[in-house]
């Protein structure tokens, strides 16, 4: 089962694995099939190290052989999701989930990084203004095997034929 990994082996990610992961990511659904996503595959050591301070000094970001940065083009997304919102954060989250699950199936590890400063990530990778940075993940072979984190019970999160009690 997938879990977040925060220690990585230096071993490279084989290109064939990376290609299959990106292919699974490409197949994600999106609002009106807008596919407003772009993925920056960062393998250069200097660039990876520049990302660490941009990610609140989470040093394992640079430990993995690959970091993937998920970006969105707002205007390519569905503009009236639910009648009130733009779909790009959802589209990116779904695509990133495909990426993370495909990586797990390949025996690779990831950790969704949401604690980052968008302007610092943009500066580190020279990303133009028109893109929004939605999330990052290191990608590599795990060098730790932490226990699974606990989850709420099904009875706490699912209700049948009625609204949640709380
Ligand atoms: C939107 C989002 C942002 C997250 N940001 C971070 C982060 O910046 N650093 C980190 O170490 N983990 C981050 N995580 C991982 C969560 O802490 C982790 O998924 C959660 O504790 C459950 O653990 P598990 O993924 O091992 O099941 C993030 C997860 C999500 C979905």
Short mmCIF file of C-alpha atoms and ligand atoms in Angstrom, two decimals:
data_model
loop_
_atom_site.label_atom_id
_atom_site.label_comp_id
_atom_site.label_asym_id
_atom_site.label_seq_id
_atom_site.Cartn_x
_atom_site.Cartn_y
_atom_site.Cartn_z
CA UNK A 1 0.00 0.00 0.00
CA UNK A 2 1.20 3.53 -0.70
CA UNK A 3 2.66 5.63 2.08
CA UNK A 4 4.72 8.79 2.23
CA UNK A 5 8.48 8.16 2.23
CA UNK A 6 10.99 10.68 3.52
CA UNK A 7 14.27 8.80 3.01
CA UNK A 8 15.51 7.79 -0.45
CA UNK A 9 18.30 5.67 -1.90
CA UNK A 10 20.60 7.46 -4.36
CA UNK A 11 19.92 4.74 -6.99
CA UNK A 12 18.63 6.21 -10.28
CA UNK A 13 15.04 5.76 -11.43
CA UNK A 14 15.09 3.71 -14.66
CA UNK A 15 13.77 5.67 -17.66
CA UNK A 16 11.27 2.91 -18.50
CA UNK A 17 9.71 3.22 -15.03
CA UNK A 18 9.58 7.01 -15.27
CA UNK A 19 7.97 6.78 -18.73
CA UNK A 20 5.25 4.41 -17.46
CA UNK A 21 4.58 6.67 -14.48
CA UNK A 22 4.25 9.74 -16.73
CA UNK A 23 1.99 7.77 -19.08
CA UNK A 24 -0.32 6.86 -16.17
CA UNK A 25 -0.30 10.51 -15.12
CA UNK A 26 -1.23 11.63 -18.64
CA UNK A 27 -4.27 9.36 -18.49
CA UNK A 28 -5.81 11.12 -15.49
CA UNK A 29 -9.28 12.63 -15.87
CA UNK A 30 -9.73 16.41 -15.81
CA UNK A 31 -12.60 18.90 -15.98
CA UNK A 32 -13.84 19.07 -19.60
CA UNK A 33 -10.65 17.15 -20.45
CA UNK A 34 -8.75 20.41 -20.12
CA UNK A 35 -5.55 18.67 -18.97
CA UNK A 36 -4.25 21.94 -17.50
CA UNK A 37 -1.16 20.21 -16.11
CA UNK A 38 2.56 20.45 -16.75
CA UNK A 39 5.15 18.32 -14.96
CA UNK A 40 8.75 19.38 -14.49
CA UNK A 41 11.02 16.36 -13.97
CA UNK A 42 14.01 17.63 -12.01
CA UNK A 43 17.10 15.41 -12.06
CA UNK A 44 19.85 18.02 -11.92
CA UNK A 45 21.49 17.98 -8.46
CA UNK A 46 21.95 21.75 -8.24
CA UNK A 47 18.32 22.40 -9.15
CA UNK A 48 17.11 19.78 -6.66
CA UNK A 49 19.16 21.44 -3.93
CA UNK A 50 17.67 24.83 -4.82
CA UNK A 51 14.24 23.35 -4.16
CA UNK A 52 15.04 22.47 -0.53
CA UNK A 53 14.78 26.04 0.89
CA UNK A 54 11.74 26.60 -1.34
CA UNK A 55 10.14 23.60 0.41
CA UNK A 56 10.60 24.81 3.99
CA UNK A 57 14.02 23.10 4.20
CA UNK A 58 12.61 19.58 3.79
CA UNK A 59 15.99 18.11 2.87
CA UNK A 60 14.71 14.76 1.56
CA UNK A 61 13.33 16.65 -1.43
CA UNK A 62 16.88 16.74 -2.80
CA UNK A 63 17.78 13.22 -1.59
CA UNK A 64 15.72 11.40 -4.21
CA UNK A 65 17.19 11.05 -7.71
CA UNK A 66 14.10 12.74 -9.20
CA UNK A 67 11.75 15.47 -8.07
CA UNK A 68 8.53 16.07 -9.97
CA UNK A 69 6.91 19.49 -9.82
CA UNK A 70 3.24 19.66 -10.76
CA UNK A 71 2.19 22.94 -12.36
CA UNK A 72 -1.12 24.20 -13.70
CA UNK A 73 -2.20 26.55 -16.48
CA UNK A 74 -5.28 28.13 -14.94
CA UNK A 75 -6.98 29.13 -18.20
CA UNK A 76 -6.80 25.59 -19.60
CA UNK A 77 -8.97 24.32 -16.76
CA UNK A 78 -12.77 24.10 -16.52
CA UNK A 79 -13.85 27.48 -15.13
CA UNK A 80 -17.18 26.58 -13.50
CA UNK A 81 -16.70 23.37 -11.55
CA UNK A 82 -19.81 22.98 -9.36
CA UNK A 83 -20.93 26.35 -10.71
CA UNK A 84 -18.41 28.19 -8.54
CA UNK A 85 -14.78 27.11 -8.92
CA UNK A 86 -11.93 26.51 -11.33
CA UNK A 87 -10.93 22.88 -11.71
CA UNK A 88 -7.14 23.22 -11.91
CA UNK A 89 -6.29 22.40 -8.28
CA UNK A 90 -8.51 19.30 -8.54
CA UNK A 91 -7.13 18.31 -11.94
CA UNK A 92 -3.57 18.56 -10.66
CA UNK A 93 -4.40 16.65 -7.47
CA UNK A 94 -5.97 13.83 -9.49
CA UNK A 95 -3.03 13.68 -11.91
CA UNK A 96 -0.56 13.70 -9.03
CA UNK A 97 -2.48 10.88 -7.39
CA UNK A 98 -2.19 8.86 -10.60
CA UNK A 99 1.52 9.62 -10.60
CA UNK A 100 1.96 8.56 -6.98
CA UNK A 101 -0.02 5.33 -7.35
CA UNK A 102 1.80 4.43 -10.58
CA UNK A 103 5.12 5.07 -8.82
CA UNK A 104 4.04 2.76 -5.99
CA UNK A 105 3.15 0.06 -8.52
CA UNK A 106 6.68 0.42 -9.93
CA UNK A 107 8.21 -0.19 -6.48
CA UNK A 108 9.13 3.49 -6.13
CA UNK A 109 8.36 5.91 -3.33
CA UNK A 110 6.96 9.43 -3.20
CA UNK A 111 5.91 12.07 -0.71
CA UNK A 112 3.45 14.76 -1.64
CA UNK A 113 5.09 18.09 -0.76
CA UNK A 114 2.56 20.80 -0.09
CA UNK A 115 4.68 22.88 2.28
CA UNK A 116 6.46 25.03 -0.30
CA UNK A 117 6.64 28.68 -1.23
CA UNK A 118 5.35 29.05 -4.76
CA UNK A 119 7.42 32.13 -5.60
CA UNK A 120 10.59 30.43 -4.33
CA UNK A 121 9.93 27.26 -6.35
CA UNK A 122 9.32 29.42 -9.42
CA UNK A 123 12.56 31.28 -8.81
CA UNK A 124 14.54 28.05 -8.29
CA UNK A 125 13.36 26.53 -11.57
CA UNK A 126 12.80 29.72 -13.56
CA UNK A 127 9.09 28.97 -14.00
CA UNK A 128 7.18 31.77 -15.78
CA UNK A 129 4.29 33.61 -14.07
CA UNK A 130 1.55 31.96 -16.13
CA UNK A 131 2.07 28.64 -14.32
CA UNK A 132 0.81 27.85 -10.83
CA UNK A 133 2.83 25.40 -8.75
CA UNK A 134 0.44 22.93 -7.12
CA UNK A 135 2.66 20.26 -5.58
CA UNK A 136 5.96 18.45 -5.68
CA UNK A 137 7.12 14.96 -4.92
CA UNK A 138 10.49 13.28 -4.63
CA UNK A 139 10.60 10.04 -6.63
CA UNK A 140 13.01 7.22 -5.93
CA UNK A 141 13.61 3.93 -4.17
CA UNK A 142 12.60 3.98 -0.49
CA UNK A 143 15.32 3.86 2.16
CA UNK A 144 12.86 3.54 5.04
CA UNK A 145 9.75 1.53 5.81
CA UNK A 146 7.68 3.51 8.29
CA UNK A 147 4.42 2.09 9.67
CA UNK A 148 1.22 3.17 7.96
CA UNK A 149 -0.36 6.25 9.51
CA UNK A 150 -3.73 5.74 11.14
CA UNK A 151 -6.95 6.57 9.32
CA UNK A 152 -10.45 7.52 10.44
CA UNK A 153 -12.85 4.60 10.64
CA UNK A 154 -15.27 3.98 7.77
CA UNK A 155 -18.13 4.70 10.20
CA UNK A 156 -16.66 8.18 10.80
CA UNK A 157 -16.40 9.15 7.14
CA UNK A 158 -19.24 7.36 5.33
CA UNK A 159 -22.97 7.90 5.77
CA UNK A 160 -25.70 6.05 3.89
CA UNK A 161 -28.76 7.94 2.62
CA UNK A 162 -28.13 10.91 4.93
CA UNK A 163 -25.70 13.75 5.51
CA UNK A 164 -22.66 13.16 7.77
CA UNK A 165 -23.52 13.47 11.48
CA UNK A 166 -20.49 15.74 11.95
C1 LIG B 1 -1.73 18.15 -0.07
C2 LIG B 1 -0.67 17.44 0.74
C3 LIG B 1 0.45 18.12 1.19
C4 LIG B 1 1.45 17.46 1.90
N1 LIG B 1 2.60 18.15 2.24
C5 LIG B 1 3.61 17.48 2.84
C6 LIG B 1 4.86 18.13 3.09
O1 LIG B 1 5.07 19.28 2.74
N2 LIG B 1 5.82 17.42 3.69
C7 LIG B 1 5.66 16.12 4.06
O2 LIG B 1 6.61 15.52 4.60
N3 LIG B 1 4.50 15.46 3.83
C8 LIG B 1 3.48 16.11 3.22
N4 LIG B 1 2.32 15.45 2.91
C9 LIG B 1 2.18 14.03 3.28
C10 LIG B 1 1.20 13.83 4.43
O3 LIG B 1 1.79 14.25 5.64
C11 LIG B 1 0.82 12.33 4.47
O4 LIG B 1 0.17 11.97 3.27
C12 LIG B 1 -0.08 12.01 5.65
O5 LIG B 1 0.57 12.25 6.89
C13 LIG B 1 -0.53 10.54 5.64
O6 LIG B 1 0.59 9.70 5.62
P1 LIG B 1 0.83 8.65 4.43
O7 LIG B 1 0.91 9.43 3.14
O8 LIG B 1 2.11 7.96 4.78
O9 LIG B 1 -0.35 7.71 4.42
C14 LIG B 1 1.31 16.09 2.21
C15 LIG B 1 0.19 15.39 1.74
C16 LIG B 1 -0.77 16.04 0.99
C17 LIG B 1 -1.92 15.25 0.44
#
